[in-house]
Coordinates of C-alpha atoms (C1' of nucleotides) in Angstrom, one line a residue:
Chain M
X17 CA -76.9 12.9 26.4
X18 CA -76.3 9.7 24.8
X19 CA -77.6 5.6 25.3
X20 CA -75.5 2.9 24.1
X21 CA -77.9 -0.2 23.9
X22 CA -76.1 -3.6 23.9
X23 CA -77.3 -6.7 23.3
X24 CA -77.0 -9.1 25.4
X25 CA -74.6 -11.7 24.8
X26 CA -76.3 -11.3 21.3
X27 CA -75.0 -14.1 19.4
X28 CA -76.3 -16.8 22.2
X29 CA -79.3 -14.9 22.7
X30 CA -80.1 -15.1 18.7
X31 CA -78.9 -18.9 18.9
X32 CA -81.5 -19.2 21.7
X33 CA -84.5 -17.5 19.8
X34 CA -85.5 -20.2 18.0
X35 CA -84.1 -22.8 20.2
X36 CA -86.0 -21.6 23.4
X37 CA -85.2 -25.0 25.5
X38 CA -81.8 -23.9 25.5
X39 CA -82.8 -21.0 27.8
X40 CA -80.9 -21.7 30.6
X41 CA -78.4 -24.1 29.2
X42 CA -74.2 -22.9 28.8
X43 CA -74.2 -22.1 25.3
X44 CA -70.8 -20.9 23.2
X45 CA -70.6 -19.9 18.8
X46 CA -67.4 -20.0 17.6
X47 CA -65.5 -18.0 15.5
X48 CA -65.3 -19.0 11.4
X49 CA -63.7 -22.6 10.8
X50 CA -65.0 -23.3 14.3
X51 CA -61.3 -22.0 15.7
X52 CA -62.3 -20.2 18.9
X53 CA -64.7 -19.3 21.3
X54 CA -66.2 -15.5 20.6
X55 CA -69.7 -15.4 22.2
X56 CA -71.0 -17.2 25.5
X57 CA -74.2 -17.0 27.4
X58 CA -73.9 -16.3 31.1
X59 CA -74.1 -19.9 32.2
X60 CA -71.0 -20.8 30.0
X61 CA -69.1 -17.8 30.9
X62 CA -69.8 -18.7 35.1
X63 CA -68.1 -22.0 34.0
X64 CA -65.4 -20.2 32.9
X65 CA -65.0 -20.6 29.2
X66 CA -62.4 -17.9 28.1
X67 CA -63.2 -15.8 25.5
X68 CA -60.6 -16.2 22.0
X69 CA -59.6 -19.6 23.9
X70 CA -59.3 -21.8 21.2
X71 CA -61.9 -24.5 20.5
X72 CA -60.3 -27.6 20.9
X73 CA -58.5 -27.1 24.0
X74 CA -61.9 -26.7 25.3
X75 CA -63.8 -29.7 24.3
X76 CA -63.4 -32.0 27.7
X77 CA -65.1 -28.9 29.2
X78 CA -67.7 -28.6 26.9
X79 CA -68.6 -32.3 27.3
X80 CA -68.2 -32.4 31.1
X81 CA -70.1 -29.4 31.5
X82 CA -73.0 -29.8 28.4
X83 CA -72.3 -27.2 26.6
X84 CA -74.0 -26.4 23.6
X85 CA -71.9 -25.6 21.1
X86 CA -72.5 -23.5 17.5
X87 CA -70.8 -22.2 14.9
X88 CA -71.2 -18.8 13.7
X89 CA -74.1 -17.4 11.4
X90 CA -73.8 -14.3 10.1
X91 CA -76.7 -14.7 8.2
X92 CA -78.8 -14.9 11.0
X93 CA -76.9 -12.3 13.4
X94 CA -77.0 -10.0 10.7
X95 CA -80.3 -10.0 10.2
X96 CA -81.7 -9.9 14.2
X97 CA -79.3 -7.2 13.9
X98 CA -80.9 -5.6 11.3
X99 CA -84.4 -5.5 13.1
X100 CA -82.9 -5.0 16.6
X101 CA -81.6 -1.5 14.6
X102 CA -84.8 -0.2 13.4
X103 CA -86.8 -1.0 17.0
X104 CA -83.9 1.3 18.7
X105 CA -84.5 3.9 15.5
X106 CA -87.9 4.4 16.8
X107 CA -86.9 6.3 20.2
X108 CA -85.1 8.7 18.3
X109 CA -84.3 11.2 15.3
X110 CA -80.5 9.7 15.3
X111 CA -79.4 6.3 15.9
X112 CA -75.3 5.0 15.6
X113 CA -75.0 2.0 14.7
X114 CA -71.4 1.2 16.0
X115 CA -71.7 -2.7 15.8
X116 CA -73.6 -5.5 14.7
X117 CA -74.8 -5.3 18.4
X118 CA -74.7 -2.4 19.4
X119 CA -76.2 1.3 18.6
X120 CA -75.8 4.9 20.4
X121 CA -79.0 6.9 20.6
X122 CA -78.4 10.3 20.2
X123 CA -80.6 12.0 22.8
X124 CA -79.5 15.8 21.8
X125 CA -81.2 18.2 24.2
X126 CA -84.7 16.3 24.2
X127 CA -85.9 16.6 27.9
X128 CA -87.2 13.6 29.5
X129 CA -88.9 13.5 32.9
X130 CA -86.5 10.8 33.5
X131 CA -83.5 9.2 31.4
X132 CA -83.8 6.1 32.8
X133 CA -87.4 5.7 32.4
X134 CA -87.3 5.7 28.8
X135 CA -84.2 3.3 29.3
X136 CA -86.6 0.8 30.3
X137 CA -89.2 1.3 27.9
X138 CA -86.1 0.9 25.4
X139 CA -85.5 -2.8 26.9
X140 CA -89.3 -3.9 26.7
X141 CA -89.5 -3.1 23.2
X142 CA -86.7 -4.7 21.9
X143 CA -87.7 -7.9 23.9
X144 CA -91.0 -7.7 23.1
X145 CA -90.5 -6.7 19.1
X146 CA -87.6 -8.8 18.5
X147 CA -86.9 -11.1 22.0
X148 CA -83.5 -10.4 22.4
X149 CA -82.6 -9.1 25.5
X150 CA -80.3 -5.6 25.8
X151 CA -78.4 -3.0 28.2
X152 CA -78.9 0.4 28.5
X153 CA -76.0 3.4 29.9
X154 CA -77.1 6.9 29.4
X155 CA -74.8 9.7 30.2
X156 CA -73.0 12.7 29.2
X157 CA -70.7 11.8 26.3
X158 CA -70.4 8.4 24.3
X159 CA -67.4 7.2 26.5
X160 CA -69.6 7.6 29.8
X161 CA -72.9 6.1 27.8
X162 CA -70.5 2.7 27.1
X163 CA -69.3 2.6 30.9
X164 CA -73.0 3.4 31.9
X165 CA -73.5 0.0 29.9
X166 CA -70.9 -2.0 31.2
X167 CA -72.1 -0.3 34.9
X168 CA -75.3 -1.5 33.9
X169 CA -74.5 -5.5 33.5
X170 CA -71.9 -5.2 36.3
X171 CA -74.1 -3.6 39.1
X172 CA -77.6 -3.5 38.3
X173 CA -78.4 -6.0 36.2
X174 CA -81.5 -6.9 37.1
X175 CA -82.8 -3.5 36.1
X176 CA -80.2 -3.7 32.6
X177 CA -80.4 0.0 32.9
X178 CA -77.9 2.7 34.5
X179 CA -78.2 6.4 34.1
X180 CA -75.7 8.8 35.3
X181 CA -78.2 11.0 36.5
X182 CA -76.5 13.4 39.0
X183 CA -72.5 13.7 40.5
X184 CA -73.2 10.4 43.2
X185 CA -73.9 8.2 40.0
X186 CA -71.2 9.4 37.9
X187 CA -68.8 9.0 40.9
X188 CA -70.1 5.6 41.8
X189 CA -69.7 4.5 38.5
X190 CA -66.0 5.7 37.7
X191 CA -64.8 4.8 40.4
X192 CA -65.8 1.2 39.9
X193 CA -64.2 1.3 36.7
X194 CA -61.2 -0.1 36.0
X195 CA -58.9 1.8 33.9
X196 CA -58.4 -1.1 30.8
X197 CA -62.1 -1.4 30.6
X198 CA -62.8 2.6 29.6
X199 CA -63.2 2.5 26.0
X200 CA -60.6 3.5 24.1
X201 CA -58.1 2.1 26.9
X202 CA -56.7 -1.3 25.5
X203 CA -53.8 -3.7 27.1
X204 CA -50.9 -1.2 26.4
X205 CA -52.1 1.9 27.0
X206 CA -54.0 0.3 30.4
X207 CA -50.3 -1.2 31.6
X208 CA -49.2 2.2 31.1
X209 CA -51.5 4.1 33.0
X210 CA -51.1 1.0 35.6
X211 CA -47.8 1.8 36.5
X212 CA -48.3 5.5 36.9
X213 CA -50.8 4.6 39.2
X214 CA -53.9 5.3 38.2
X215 CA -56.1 2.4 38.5
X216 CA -59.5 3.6 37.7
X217 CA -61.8 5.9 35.2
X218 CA -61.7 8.3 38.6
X219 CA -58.0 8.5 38.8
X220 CA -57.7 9.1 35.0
X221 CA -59.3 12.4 35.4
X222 CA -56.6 13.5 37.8
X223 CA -53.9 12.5 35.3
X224 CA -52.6 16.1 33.4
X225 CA -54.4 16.2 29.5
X226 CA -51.0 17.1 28.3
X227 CA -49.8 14.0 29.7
X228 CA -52.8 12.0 28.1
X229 CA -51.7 13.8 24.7
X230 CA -48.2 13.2 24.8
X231 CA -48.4 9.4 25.8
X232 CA -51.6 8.4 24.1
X233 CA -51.9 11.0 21.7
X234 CA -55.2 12.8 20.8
X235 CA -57.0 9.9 21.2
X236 CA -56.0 9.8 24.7
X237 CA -56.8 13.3 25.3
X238 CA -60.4 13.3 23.8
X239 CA -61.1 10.3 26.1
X240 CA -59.8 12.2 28.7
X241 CA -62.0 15.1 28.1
X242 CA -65.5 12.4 27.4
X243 CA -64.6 11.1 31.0
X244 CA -64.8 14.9 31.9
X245 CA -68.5 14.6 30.2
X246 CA -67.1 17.3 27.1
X247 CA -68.0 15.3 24.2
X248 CA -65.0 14.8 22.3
X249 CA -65.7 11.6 19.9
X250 CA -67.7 12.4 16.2
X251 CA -70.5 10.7 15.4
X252 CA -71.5 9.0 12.2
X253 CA -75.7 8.8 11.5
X254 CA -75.2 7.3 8.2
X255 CA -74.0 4.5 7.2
X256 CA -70.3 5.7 6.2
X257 CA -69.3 3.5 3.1
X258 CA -66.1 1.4 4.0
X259 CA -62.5 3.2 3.3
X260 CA -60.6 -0.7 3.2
X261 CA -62.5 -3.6 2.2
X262 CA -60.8 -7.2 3.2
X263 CA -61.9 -10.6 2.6
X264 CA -59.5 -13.7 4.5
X265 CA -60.0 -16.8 5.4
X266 CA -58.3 -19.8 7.1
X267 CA -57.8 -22.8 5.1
X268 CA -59.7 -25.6 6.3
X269 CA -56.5 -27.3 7.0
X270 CA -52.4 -25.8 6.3
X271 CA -51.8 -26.1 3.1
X272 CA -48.5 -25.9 0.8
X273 CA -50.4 -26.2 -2.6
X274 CA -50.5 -23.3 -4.6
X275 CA -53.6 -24.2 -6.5
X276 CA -55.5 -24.5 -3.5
X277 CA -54.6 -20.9 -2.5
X278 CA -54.9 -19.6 -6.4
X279 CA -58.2 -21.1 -6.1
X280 CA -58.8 -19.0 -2.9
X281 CA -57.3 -15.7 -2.8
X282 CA -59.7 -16.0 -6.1
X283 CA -62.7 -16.5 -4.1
X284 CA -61.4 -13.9 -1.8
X285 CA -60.4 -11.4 -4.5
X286 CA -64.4 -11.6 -5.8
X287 CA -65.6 -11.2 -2.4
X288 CA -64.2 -7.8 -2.2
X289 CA -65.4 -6.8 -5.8
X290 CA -68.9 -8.0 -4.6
X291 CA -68.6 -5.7 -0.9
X292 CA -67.3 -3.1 -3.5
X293 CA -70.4 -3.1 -5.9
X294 CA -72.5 -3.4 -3.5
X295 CA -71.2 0.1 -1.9
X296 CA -70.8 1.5 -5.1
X297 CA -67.1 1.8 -5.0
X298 CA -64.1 1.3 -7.1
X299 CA -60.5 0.9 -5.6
X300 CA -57.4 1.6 -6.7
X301 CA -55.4 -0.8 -5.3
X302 CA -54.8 -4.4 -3.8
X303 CA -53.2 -5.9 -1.2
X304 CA -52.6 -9.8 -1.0
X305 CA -51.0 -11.3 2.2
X306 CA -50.2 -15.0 2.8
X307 CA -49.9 -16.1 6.2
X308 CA -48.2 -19.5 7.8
X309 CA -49.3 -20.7 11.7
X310 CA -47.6 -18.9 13.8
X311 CA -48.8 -21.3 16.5
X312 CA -46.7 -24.0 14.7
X313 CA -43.2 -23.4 16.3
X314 CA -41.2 -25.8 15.0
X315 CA -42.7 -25.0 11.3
X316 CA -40.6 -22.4 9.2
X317 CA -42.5 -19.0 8.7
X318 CA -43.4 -17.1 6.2
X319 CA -45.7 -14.0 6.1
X320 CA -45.6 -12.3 3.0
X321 CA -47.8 -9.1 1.5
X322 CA -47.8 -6.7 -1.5
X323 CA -49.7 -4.0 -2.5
X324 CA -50.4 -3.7 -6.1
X325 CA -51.9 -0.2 -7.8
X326 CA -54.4 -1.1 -10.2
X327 CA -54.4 0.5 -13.7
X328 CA -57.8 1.7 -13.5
X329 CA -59.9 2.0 -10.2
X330 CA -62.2 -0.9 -10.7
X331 CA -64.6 -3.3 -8.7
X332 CA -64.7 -5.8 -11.4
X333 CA -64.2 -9.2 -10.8
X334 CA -62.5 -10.7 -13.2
X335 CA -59.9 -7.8 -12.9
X336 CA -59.5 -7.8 -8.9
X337 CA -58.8 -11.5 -9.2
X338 CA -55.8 -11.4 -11.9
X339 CA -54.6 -8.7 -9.2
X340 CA -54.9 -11.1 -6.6
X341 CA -53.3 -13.9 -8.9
X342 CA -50.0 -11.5 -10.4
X343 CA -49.3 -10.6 -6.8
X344 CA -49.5 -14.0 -6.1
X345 CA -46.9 -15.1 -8.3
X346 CA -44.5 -12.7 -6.8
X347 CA -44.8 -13.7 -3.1
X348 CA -45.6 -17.5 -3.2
X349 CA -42.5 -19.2 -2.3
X350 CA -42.4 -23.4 -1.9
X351 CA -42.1 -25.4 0.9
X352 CA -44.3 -23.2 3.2
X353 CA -47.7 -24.6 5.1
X354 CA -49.9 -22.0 4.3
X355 CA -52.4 -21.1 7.3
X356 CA -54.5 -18.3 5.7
X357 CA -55.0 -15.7 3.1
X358 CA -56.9 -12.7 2.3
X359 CA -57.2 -9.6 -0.4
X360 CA -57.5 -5.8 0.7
X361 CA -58.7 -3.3 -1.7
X362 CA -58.1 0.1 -0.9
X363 CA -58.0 3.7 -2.2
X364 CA -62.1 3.3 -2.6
X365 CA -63.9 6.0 -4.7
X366 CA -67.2 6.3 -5.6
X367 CA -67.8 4.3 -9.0
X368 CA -69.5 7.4 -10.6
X369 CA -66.3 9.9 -10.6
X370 CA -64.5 7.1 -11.4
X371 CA -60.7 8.7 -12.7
X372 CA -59.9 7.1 -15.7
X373 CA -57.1 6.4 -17.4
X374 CA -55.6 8.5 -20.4
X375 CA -55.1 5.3 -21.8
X376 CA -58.0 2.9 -20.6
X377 CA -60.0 2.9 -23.8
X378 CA -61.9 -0.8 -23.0
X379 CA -65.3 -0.7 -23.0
X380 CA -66.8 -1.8 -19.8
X381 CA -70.2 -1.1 -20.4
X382 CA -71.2 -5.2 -21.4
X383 CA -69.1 -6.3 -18.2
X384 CA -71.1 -3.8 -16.0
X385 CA -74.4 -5.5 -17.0
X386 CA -72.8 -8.7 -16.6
X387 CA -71.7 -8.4 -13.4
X388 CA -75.1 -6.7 -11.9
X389 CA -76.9 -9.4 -13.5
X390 CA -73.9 -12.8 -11.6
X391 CA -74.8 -9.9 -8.3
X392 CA -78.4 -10.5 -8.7
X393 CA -78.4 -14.0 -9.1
X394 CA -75.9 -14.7 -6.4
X395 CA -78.3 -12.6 -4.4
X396 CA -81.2 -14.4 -4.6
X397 CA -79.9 -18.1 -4.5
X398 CA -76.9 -17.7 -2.9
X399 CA -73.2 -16.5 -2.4
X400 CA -70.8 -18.8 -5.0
X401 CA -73.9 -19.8 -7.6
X402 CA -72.3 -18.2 -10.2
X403 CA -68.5 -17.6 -10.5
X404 CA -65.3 -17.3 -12.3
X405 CA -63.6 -20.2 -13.6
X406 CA -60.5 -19.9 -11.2
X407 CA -62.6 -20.1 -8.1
X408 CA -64.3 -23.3 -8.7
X409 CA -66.8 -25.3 -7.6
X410 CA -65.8 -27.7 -5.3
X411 CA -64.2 -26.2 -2.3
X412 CA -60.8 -27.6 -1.4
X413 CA -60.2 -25.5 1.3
X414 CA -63.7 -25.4 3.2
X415 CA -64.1 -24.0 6.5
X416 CA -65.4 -26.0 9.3
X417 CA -68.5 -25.5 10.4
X418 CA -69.8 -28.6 12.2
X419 CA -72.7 -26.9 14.3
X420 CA -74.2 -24.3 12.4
X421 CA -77.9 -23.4 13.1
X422 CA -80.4 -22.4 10.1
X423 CA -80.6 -19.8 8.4
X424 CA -84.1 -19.1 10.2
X425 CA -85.0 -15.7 8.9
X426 CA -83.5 -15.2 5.2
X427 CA -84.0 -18.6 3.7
X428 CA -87.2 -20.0 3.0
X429 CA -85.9 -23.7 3.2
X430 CA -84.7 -23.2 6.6
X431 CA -87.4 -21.4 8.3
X432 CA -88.6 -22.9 11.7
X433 CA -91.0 -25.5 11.2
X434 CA -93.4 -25.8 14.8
X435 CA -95.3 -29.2 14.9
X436 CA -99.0 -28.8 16.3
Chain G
dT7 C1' -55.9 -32.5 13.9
dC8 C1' -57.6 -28.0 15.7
dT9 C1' -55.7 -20.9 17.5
dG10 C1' -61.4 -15.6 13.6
dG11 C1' -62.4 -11.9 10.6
dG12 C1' -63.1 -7.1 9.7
dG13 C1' -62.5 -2.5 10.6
dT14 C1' -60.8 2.7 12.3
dC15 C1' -57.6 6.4 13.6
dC16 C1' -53.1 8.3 14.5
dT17 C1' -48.1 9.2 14.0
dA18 C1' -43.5 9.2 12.1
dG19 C1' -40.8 9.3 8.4
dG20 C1' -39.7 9.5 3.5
dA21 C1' -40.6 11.5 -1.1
dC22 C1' -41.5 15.4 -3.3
dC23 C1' -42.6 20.3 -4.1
dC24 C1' -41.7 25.5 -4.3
Chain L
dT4 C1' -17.1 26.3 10.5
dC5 C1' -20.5 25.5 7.4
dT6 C1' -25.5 22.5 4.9
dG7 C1' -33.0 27.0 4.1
dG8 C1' -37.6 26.7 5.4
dG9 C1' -42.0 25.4 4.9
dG10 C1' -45.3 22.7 3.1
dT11 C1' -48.2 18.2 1.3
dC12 C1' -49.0 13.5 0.4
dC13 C1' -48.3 8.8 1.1
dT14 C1' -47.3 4.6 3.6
dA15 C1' -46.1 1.4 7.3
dG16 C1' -46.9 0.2 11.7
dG17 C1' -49.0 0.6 16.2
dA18 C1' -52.8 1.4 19.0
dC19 C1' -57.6 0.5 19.5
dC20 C1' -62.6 -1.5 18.6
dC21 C1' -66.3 -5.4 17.9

DNA sequence: TCTGGGGTCCTAGGACCC
DNA sequence: TCTGGGGTCCTAGGACCC
């Protein structure tokens, strides 16, 4: 048996911890640069605010309706995540944590009296330990646990808990499912199934596995044999260090200039030596990509990427970012409008076996120290404090990020101040 | 003016090997 | 009329997820 446990609309709900009189108010964040709508609360969502709509085309709505709008905080999220995690590890020998808000208990053959009991008692202690509401679906396989959940907020919300408990249940609940909301089942593979006729999580099970093989290949057929309740899907209990790392960003605004992107595919390229470090992994190569808007028709596009292989795995700064720079040189062309631009390290290894060259004879020991000690000190006051000289200081291609909330929980200058 | 960012897994096909 | 057979490894691209 497994739970998933979902937060509730988390990024709202963590927006509305320390803002409590916006309880009951429609309440959106948006995604980085303040581009589009990725979270609502239930009051913005009844007045229909799309998710992935973009921002702007939004904005009579939001004023009409008093919305309450914020940009994203990772910061924050991340760390109500954090806690939410180790209240859920509490219930049980081994937690998943799939996503920053959500987490599959594994409930192996332990024997409750009843499932859905403990389900509840879930819910209260998250809301009372951390006060952010979640969902509970407990069934057979992992598959069946996330459409448990999605039952759960569909059908019985009040309760925020469904457990496929006996044959009624489980019926009930697939056939109330529609086929592109199984997990696993996305737009194609959902038109597909579609137009064979099979409509819902019930009417997949009468589709042939050999069929589910051969058109959605073993993926298909392991979800086909979770909806059977056969638990098909792995699970991961630790924390599996990252096989890609990528760090991108929009420009705050399109840009042609190539010192503005030098300056940020730097910043970029340092962010994935940091995310490296910090897992204790080298890689062994890079990947730069440049992208234009392709929302901007009438502009001329251009969306170029290389991969380089590095000399020596590495996670050092100052060596990821001359990467980033040399593969710069070979795709940057002129008279493009830049919209975005990001690094990709791949081929990660763990820093310790790192293979090295026959003819790598530099010593790195000095840079190693250096680097844990810039780690450190961005650390403890702050991503960008210290850096190398091609980032720079001033940002010339900042983000937007007009209504951003404090940092409540991880900086002491923006903790909540309460006036007696 | 303004359209996110960061991942995973699988398959097909090419390079290369014996 | 005829061009071996069987592998492995790597990469690009497509599907999916939050």
């Amino acid at each position: 048996m497994f739970a998933l446990v979902d937060c509730n609309n988390f990024y709202p709900s963590c927006e509305r911890l320390f803002r409590p009189e916006l309880r009951n108010r429609p309440l959106v964040v948006l995604s980085n640069n303040d581009g589009c709508v990725i979270a609502r609360s239930d009051e913005a969502k009844m007045l229909g605010i799309v998710m992935g709509t973009p921002a702007y085309m939004n904005n009579a709505h939001f004023k009409k309706n008093k919305v309450v709008v914020f940009s994203s905080n990772y910061t924050l999220y991340g760390d109500m995540s954090d806690r939410v995690m180790k209240t859920l590890s509490s219930f049980v020998p081994r937690l998943e944590i799939y996503s920053i808000d959500e987490a599959f208990l594994d409930m192996g053959d332990m024997v409750y009296a009843d499932l859905g009991d403990l389900g509840l008692r879930i819910r209260h202690s998250v809301m009372q330990d951390i006060g952010i509401p979640v969902t509970v679906g407990i069934a057979a396989t992992k598959t069946l646990a996330k459409m448990a959940n999605r039952h759960a907020k569909k059908a019985h919300r009040s309760a925020g808990v469904f457990y496929a408990a006996n044959a009624h249940l489980l019926d009930e609940m697939l056939r109330a499912t529609k086929v592109e909301d199984i997990w696993g089942i996305g737009k194609q593979y959902g038109t597909l199934l579609r137009s064979k006729g099979f409509d819902t999580a019930f009417d997949v099970l009468k589709v042939p596995e050999e069929w589910m093989r051969t058109n959605l290949t073993v993926v298909g057929q392991r979800l086909w044999n979770e909806l059977k309740g056969i638990p098909a899907i792995e699970s991961e209990y630790e924390q599996p260090g990252k096989k890609n790392i990528c760090t991108s960003r929009s420009f705050g605004k399109l840009t042609a200039d190539r010192t503005i992107i030098e300056e940020a595919l730097a910043n970029h390229a340092a962010g994935c030596a940091e995310k490296l470090r910090r897992q204790q992994s080298v890689c062994s190569s890079i990947h730069v990509f440049l992208k234009t808007n392709v929302h901007r028709v009438e502009h001329r596009q251009y969306m170029p990427s290389i991969t380089l292989q590095c000399e020596n795995a590495t996670n050092y700064t100052g060596e990821i970012i001359a990467y980033a720079l040399k593969a710069l040189d070979i795709i940057y062309r002129q008279g493009f409008l830049f919209m975005k631009c990001g690094v990709i390290v791949s081929g990660l290894a763990a820093d310790n076996v790192l293979q090295k060259n026959l003819f790598d004879h530099k010593d790195r020991s000095q840079g190693k120290k250096a680097l844990a000690a810039l780690d450190k000190i961005n650390k403890s006051m702050g991503e960008g404090t210290v850096r190398m000289a091609v980032q720079r200081f001033e940002k010339r291609y900042a983000l937007r990020a007009d209504h951003l909330s404090n940092r409540y929980t991880t900086h002491i200058d923006e903790i909540l101040n309460v006036q007696l």
